[in-house]
Short mmCIF file of C-alpha atoms and ligand atoms in Angstrom, two decimals:
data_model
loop_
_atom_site.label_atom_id
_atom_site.label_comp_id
_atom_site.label_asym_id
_atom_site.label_seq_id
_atom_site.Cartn_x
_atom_site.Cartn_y
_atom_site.Cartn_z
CA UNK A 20 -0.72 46.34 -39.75
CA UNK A 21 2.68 47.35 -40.17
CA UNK A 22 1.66 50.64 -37.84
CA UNK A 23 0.38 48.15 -35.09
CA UNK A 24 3.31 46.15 -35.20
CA UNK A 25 5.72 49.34 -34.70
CA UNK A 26 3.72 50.38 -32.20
CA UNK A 27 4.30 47.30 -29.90
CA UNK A 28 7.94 47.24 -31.25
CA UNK A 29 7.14 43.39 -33.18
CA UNK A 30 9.87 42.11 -34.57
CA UNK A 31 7.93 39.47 -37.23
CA UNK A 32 4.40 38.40 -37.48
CA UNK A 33 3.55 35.11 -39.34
CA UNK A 34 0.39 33.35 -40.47
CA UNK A 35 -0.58 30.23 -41.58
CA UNK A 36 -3.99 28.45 -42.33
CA UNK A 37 -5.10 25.01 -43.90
CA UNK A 38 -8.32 24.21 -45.06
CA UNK A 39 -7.56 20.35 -44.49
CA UNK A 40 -7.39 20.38 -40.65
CA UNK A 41 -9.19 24.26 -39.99
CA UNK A 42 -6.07 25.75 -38.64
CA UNK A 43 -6.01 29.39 -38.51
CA UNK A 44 -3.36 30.04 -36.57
CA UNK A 45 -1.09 33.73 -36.17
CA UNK A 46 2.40 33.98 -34.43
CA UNK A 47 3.71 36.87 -33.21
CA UNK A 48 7.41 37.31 -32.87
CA UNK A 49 8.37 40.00 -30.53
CA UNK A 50 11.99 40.16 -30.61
CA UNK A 51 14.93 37.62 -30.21
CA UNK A 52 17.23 39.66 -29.49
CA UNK A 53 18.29 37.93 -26.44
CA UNK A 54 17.28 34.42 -27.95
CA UNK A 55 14.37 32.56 -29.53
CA UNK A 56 11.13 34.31 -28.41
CA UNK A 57 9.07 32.05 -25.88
CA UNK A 58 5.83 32.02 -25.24
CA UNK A 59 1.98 29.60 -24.88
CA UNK A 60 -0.76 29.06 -27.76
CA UNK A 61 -3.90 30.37 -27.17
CA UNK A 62 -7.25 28.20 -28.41
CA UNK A 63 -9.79 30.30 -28.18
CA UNK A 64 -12.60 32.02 -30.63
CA UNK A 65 -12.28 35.74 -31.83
CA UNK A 66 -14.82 37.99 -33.34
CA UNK A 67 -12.01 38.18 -36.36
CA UNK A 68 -9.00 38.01 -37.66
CA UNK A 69 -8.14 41.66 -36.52
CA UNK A 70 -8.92 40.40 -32.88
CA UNK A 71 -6.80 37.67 -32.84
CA UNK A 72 -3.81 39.99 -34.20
CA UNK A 73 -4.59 42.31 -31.60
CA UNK A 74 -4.15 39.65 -29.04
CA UNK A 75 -1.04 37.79 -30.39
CA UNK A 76 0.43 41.04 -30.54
CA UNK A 77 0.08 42.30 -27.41
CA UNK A 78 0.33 39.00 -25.45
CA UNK A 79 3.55 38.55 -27.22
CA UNK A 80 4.87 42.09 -26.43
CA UNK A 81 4.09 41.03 -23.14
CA UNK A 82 6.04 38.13 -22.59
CA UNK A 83 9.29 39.54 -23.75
CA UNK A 84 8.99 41.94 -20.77
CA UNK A 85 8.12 38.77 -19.04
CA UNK A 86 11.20 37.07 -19.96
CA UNK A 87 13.41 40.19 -19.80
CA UNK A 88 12.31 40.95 -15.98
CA UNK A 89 12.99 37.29 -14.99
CA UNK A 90 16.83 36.86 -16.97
CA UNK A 91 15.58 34.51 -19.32
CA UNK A 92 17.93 34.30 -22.31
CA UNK A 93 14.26 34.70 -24.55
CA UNK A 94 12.81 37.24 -26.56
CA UNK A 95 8.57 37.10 -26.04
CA UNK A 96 6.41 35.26 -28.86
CA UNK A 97 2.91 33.82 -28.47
CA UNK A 98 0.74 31.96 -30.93
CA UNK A 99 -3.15 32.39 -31.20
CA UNK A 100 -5.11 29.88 -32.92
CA UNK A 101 -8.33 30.47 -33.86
CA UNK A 102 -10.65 28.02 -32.41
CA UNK A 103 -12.86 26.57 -36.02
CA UNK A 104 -16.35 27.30 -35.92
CA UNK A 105 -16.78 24.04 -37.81
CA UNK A 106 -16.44 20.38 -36.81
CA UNK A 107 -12.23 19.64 -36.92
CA UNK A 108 -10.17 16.87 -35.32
CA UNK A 109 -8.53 18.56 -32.32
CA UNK A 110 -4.99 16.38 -32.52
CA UNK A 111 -4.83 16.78 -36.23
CA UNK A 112 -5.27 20.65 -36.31
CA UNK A 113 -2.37 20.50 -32.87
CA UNK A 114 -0.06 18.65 -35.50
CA UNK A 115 -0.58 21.10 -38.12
CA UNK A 116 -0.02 23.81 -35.47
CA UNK A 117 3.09 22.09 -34.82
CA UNK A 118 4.78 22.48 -38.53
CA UNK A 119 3.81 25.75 -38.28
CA UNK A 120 5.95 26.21 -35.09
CA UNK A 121 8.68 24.38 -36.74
CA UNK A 122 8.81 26.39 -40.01
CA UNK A 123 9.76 29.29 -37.84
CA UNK A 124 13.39 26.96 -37.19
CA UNK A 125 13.16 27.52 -33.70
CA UNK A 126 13.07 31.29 -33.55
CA UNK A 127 9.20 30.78 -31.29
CA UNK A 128 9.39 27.80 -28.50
CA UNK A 129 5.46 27.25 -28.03
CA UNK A 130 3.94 26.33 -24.61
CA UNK A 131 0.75 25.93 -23.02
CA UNK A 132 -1.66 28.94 -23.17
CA UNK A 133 -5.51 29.18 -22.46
CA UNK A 134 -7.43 27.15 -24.11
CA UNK A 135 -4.52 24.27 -24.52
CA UNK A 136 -3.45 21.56 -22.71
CA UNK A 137 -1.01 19.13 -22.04
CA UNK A 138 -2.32 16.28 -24.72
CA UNK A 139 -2.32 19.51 -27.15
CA UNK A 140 1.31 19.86 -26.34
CA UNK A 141 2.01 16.01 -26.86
CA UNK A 142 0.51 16.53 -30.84
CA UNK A 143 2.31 19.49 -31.31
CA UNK A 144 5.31 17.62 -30.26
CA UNK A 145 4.93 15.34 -33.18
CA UNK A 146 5.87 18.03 -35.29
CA UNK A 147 8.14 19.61 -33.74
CA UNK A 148 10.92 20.18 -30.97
CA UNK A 149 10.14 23.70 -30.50
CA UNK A 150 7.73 22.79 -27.94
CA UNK A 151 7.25 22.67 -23.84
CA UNK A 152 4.35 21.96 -21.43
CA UNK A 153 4.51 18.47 -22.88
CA UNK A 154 3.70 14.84 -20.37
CA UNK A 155 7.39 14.75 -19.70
CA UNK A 156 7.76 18.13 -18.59
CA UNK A 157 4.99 18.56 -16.49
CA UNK A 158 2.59 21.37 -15.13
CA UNK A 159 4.19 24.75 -14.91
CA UNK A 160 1.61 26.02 -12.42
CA UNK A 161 3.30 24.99 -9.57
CA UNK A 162 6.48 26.21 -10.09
CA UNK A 163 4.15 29.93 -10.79
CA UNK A 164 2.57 29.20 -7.78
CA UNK A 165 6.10 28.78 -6.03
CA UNK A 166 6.96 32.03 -7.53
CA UNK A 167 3.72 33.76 -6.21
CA UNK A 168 4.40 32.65 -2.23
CA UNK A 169 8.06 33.69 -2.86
CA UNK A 170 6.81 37.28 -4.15
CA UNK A 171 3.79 37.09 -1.19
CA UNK A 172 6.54 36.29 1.45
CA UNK A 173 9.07 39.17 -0.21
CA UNK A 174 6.11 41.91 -0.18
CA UNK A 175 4.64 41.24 3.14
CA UNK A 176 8.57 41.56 4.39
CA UNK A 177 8.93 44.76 2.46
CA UNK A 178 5.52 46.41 3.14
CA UNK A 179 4.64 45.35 7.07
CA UNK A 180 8.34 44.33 8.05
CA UNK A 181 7.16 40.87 8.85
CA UNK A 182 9.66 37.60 7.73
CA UNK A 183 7.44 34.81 8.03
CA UNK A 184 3.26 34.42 7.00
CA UNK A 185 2.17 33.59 10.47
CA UNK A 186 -1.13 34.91 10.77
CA UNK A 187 -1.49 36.91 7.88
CA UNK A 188 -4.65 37.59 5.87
CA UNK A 189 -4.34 36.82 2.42
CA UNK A 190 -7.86 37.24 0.27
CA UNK A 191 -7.57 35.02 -2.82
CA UNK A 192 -9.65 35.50 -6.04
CA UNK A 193 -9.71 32.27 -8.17
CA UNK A 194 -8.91 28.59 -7.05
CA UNK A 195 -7.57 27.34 -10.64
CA UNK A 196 -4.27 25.68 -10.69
CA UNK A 197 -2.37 28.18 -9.43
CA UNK A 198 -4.70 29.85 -6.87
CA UNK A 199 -5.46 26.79 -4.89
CA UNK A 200 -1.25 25.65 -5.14
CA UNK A 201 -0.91 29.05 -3.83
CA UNK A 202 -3.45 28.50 -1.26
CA UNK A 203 -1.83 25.16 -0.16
CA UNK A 204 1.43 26.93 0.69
CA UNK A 205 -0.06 29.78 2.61
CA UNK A 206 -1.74 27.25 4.30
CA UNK A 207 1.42 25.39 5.28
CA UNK A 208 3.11 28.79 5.77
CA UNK A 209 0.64 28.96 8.89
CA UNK A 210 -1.70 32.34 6.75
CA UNK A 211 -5.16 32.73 7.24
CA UNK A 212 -7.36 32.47 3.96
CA UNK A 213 -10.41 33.89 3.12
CA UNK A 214 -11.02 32.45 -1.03
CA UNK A 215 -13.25 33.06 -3.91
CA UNK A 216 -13.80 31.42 -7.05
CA UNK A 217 -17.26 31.65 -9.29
CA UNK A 218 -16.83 27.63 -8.73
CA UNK A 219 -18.27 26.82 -5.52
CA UNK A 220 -16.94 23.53 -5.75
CA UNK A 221 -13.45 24.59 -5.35
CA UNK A 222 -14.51 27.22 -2.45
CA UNK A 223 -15.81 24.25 -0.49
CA UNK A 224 -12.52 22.25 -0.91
CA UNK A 225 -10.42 25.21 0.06
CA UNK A 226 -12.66 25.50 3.46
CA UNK A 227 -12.69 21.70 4.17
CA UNK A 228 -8.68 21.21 3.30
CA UNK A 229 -7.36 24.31 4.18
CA UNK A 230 -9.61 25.79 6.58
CA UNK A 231 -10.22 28.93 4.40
CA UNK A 232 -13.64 30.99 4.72
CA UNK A 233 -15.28 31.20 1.72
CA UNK A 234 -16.45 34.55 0.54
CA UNK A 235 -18.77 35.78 -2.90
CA UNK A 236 -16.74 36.82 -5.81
CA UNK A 237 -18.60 39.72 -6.05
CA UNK A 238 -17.12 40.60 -2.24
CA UNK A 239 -13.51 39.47 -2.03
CA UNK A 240 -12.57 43.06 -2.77
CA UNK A 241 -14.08 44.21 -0.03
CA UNK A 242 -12.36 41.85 2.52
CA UNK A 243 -10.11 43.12 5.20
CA UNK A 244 -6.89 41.94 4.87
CA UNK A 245 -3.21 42.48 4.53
CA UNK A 246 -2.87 40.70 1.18
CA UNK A 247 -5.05 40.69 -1.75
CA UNK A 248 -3.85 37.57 -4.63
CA UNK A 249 -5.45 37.81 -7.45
CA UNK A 250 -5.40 34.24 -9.51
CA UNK A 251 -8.31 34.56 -11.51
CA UNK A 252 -9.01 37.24 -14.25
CA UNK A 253 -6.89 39.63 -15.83
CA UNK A 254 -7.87 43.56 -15.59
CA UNK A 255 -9.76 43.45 -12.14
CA UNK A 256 -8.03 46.31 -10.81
CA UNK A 257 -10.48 49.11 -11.69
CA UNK A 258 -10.62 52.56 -10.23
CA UNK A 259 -13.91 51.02 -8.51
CA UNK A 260 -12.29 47.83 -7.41
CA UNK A 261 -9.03 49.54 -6.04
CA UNK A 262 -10.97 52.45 -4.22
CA UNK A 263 -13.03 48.97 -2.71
CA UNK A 264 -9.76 46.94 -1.61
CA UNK A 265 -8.69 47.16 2.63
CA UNK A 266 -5.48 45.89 1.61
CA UNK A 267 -1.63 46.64 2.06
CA UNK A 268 -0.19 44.33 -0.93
CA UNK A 269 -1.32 42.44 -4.15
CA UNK A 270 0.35 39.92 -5.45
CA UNK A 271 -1.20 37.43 -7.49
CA UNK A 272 -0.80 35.43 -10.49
CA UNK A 273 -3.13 36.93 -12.71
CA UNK A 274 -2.04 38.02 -16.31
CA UNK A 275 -2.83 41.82 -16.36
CA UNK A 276 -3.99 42.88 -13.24
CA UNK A 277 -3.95 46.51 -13.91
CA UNK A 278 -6.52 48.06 -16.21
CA UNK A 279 -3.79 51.08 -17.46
CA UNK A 280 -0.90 52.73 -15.72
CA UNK A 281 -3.44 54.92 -14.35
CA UNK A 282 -4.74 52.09 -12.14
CA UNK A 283 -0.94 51.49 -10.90
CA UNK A 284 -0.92 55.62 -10.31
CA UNK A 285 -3.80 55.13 -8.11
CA UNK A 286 -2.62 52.00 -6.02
CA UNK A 287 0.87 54.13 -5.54
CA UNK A 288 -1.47 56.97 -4.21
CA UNK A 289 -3.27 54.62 -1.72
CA UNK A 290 0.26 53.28 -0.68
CA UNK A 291 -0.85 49.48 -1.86
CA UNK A 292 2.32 47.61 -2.62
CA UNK A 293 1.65 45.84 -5.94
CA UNK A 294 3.35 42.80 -7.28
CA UNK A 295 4.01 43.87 -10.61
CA UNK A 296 1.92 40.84 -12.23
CA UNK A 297 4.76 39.48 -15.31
CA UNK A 298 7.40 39.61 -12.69
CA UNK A 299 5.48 37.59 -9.81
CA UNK A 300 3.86 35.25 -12.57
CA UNK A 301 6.93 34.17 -14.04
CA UNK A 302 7.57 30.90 -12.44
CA UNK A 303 5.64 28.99 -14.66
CA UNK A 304 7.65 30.74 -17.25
CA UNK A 305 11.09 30.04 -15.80
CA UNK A 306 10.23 26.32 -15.15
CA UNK A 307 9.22 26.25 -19.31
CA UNK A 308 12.08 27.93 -20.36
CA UNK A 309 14.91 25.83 -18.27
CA UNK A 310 13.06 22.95 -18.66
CA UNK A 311 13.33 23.48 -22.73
CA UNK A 312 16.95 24.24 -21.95
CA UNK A 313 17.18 20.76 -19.80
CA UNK A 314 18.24 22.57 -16.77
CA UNK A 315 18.37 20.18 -13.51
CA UNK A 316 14.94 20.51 -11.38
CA UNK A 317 16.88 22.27 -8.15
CA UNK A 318 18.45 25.31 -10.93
CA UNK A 319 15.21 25.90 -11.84
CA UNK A 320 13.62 25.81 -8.09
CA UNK A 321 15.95 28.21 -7.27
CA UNK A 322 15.85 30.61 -10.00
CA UNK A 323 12.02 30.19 -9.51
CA UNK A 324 12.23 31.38 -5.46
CA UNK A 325 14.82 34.52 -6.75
CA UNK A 326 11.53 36.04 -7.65
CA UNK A 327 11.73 37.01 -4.03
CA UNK A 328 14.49 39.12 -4.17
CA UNK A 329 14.01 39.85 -7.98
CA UNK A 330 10.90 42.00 -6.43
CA UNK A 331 12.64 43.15 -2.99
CA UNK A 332 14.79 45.43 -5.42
CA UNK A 333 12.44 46.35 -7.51
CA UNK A 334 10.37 47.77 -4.44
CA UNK A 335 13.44 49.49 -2.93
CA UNK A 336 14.31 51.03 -6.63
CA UNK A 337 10.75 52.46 -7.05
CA UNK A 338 10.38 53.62 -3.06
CA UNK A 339 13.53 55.25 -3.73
CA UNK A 340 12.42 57.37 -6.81
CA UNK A 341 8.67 57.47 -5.15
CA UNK A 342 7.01 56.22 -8.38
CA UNK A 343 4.64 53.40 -8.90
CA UNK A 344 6.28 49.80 -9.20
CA UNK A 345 4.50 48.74 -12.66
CA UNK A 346 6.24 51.43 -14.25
CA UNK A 347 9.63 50.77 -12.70
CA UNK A 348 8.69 47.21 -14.02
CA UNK A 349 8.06 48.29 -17.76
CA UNK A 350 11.07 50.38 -17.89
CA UNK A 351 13.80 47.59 -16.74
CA UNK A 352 12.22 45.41 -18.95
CA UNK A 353 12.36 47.58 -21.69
CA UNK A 354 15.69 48.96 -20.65
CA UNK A 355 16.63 45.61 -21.36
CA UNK A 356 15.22 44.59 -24.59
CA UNK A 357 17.01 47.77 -25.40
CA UNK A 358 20.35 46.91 -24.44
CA UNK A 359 19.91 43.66 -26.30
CA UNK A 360 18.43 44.87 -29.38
CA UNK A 361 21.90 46.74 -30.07
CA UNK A 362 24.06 43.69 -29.50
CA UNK A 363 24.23 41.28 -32.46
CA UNK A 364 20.72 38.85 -32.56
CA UNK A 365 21.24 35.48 -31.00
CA UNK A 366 18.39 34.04 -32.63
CA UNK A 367 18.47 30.26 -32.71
P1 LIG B 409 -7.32 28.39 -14.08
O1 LIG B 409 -8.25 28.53 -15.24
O2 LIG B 409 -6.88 27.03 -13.68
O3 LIG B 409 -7.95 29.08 -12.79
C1 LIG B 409 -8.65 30.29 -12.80
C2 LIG B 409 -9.68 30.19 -11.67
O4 LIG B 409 -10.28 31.46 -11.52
C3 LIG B 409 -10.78 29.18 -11.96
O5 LIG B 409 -10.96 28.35 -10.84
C4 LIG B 409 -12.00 30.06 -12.22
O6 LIG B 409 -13.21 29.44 -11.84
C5 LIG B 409 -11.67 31.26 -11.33
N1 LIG B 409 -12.37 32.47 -11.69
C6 LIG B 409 -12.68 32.97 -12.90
N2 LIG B 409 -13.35 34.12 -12.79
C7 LIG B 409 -13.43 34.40 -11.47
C8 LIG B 409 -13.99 35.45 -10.70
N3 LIG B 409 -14.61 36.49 -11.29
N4 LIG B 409 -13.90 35.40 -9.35
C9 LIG B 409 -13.29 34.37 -8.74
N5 LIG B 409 -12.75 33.33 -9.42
C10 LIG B 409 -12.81 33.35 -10.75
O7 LIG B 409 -6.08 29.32 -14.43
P2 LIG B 409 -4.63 29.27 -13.76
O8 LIG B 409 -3.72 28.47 -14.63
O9 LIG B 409 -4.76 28.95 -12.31
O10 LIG B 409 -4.19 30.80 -13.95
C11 LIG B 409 -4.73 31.81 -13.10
C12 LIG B 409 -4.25 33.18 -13.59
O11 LIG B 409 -2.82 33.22 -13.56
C13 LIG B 409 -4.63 33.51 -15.04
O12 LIG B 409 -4.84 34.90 -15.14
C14 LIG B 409 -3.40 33.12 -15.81
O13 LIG B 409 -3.30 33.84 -17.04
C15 LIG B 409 -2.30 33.52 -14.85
N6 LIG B 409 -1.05 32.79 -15.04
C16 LIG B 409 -1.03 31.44 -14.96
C17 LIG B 409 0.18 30.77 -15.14
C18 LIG B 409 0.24 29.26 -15.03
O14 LIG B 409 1.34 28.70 -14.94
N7 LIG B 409 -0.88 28.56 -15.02
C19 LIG B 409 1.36 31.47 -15.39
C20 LIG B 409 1.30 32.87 -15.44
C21 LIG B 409 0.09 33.52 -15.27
#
């Protein structure tokens, strides 16, 4: 294990379990070198216990790239508890997840994850401080799906020259909270949609509401347009799926996008612009993180819209050294985990 966690460069990994309420529950501390790490609970099953380290592990490594890329005065951490196989009160084992999260003293701020919801975040929040996502806070979605129009509206500028989404194609997979948000403000924006989601409910909405033409999920990689935004699944860009897309950009909010760098090698060699998917995404992040921090709603509106010009540079820096953008991505972020990991820790 102790392999593993060198490997992905973890700072601390932590577990805790109760027979009384059926918590199982890991966290995985990234680093805090640049604060306390931040990052959602996860409530999901797993084959075993090896699984759900994997995951927390790598989710958490994740975030403090996330966090990095965006400014964020975080390190990355993310909880994954182990969803019982027996019967267990769900507010009960959320409260016990909670004094888990608070024995840490604030070195992990917990948030909403897959799996978890608001009410979860209301139990947790019985327990302890170290906690967003709750009723009072509200939904981070739409603040990621502000940050996924700002990133849209920044790559369509960058790639096709264009400063405004008049008329352009954008194929959305996945109408969830942030897909259809983001669908809303293309809408607005005056873009034409064409939308898929394995829910047809949520297709027919989009074509009633928003005028959008609803296509299979199996064929929204093969739609002509000058966006593709994925909002669904993670790892849909395959060698198969990318040699499929008629697209100039992605930019979505999916967790993941690419399957390995190899997949980013092979958009760069296609000239597709992609989004790199932790530094579009992190809206909802940002709005957790200053809303924690009790930052006024208009700070964090506007740090959530500097995604646009977060990614303009990062477009111009990798078009200057002709590589692909995901790896330009990887190495700020870790450029600047690096820098921080030599100052003294600021953990909380
Ligand atoms: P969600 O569960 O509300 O929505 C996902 C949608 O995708 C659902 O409508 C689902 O039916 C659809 N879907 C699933 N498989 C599909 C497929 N094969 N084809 C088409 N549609 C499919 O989730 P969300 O909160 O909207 O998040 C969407 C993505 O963005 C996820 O990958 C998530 O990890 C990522 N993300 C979300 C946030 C946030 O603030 N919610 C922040 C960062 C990243």
């Amino acid at each position: 294990m102790f392999k593993q966690m060198e490997s992905a460069g973890l700072q601390d990994l932590h577990f805790w379990q109760d027979p009384a309420t059926g918590l199982q529950a890991i966290i995985a501390i990234h680093d805090t070198f640049r604060g306390p790490a931040i990052g959602g609970c996860r409530f999901i099953s797993y084959s075993d216990t090896a699984a759900a380290v994997t995951d927390a592990i790598r989710l958490a490594k994740g975030m403090s790239y996330k966090a990095a890329l965006a400014g964020l005065p975080h390190g990355g951490g993310k909880a994954v508890l182990i969803k019982p196989e027996r019967l267990y009160n769900r507010d009960i084992l959320m409260q016990d997840f909670g004094r888990f999260v608070d024995s840490l003293g604030g070195r992990y701020i917990t948030a909403m994850d897959s799996g978890t919801q608001i009410s979860d975040m209301d139990n947790i929040a019985l327990s302890t401080h170290y906690v967003t996502c709750t009723t009072d806070m509200g939904d981070p979605s739409v603040s990621t799906a502000q940050g996924v129009f700002a990133g849209i509206r920044a790559s369509v500028m960058f790639k096709l020259g264009i400063a405004d989404l008049q008329g352009i194609h954008v194929a959305i997979q996945g109408l969830g909270h942030v897909g259809y948000a983001v669908a809303e403000l293309l809408n607005n924006a005056g873009a034409r949609l064409s939308v898929s989601d394995i829910d047809p409910a949520k297709v027919t909405m989009a074509e009633q509401e928003l005028g959008a033409t609803g296509i299979s999920p199996e064929q929204i990689y093969d739609v002509d347009a000058d966006v593709f935004c994925p909002c669904g699944l993670g790892a849909i860009l395959t060698p198969n799926t990318i040699d499929r897309l008629n697209v100039s950009i992605i930019a979505g909010s999916a967790n993941n996008q690419l399957t390995d760098d190899q997949s980013g090698d092979l958009l760069h060699q296609r000239g597709i612009l992609y989004a790199p998917d932790y530094l579009i995404n992190s809206g909802g992040l940002i709005f957790v993180a200053l809303q924690h921090a009790r930052h006024h709603q208009q700070v964090i509106h506007q740090k959530v819209l500097g995604i646009h010009d977060a990614l303009l540079e990062l477009y111009k820096h990798a078009q200057s050294e002709n590589r692909p953008t995901n790896l330009i991505a990887d190495q700020r972020a870790e450029a600047i985990i690096h820098r921080a990991s030599l100052k003294p820790h600021q953990v909380a």
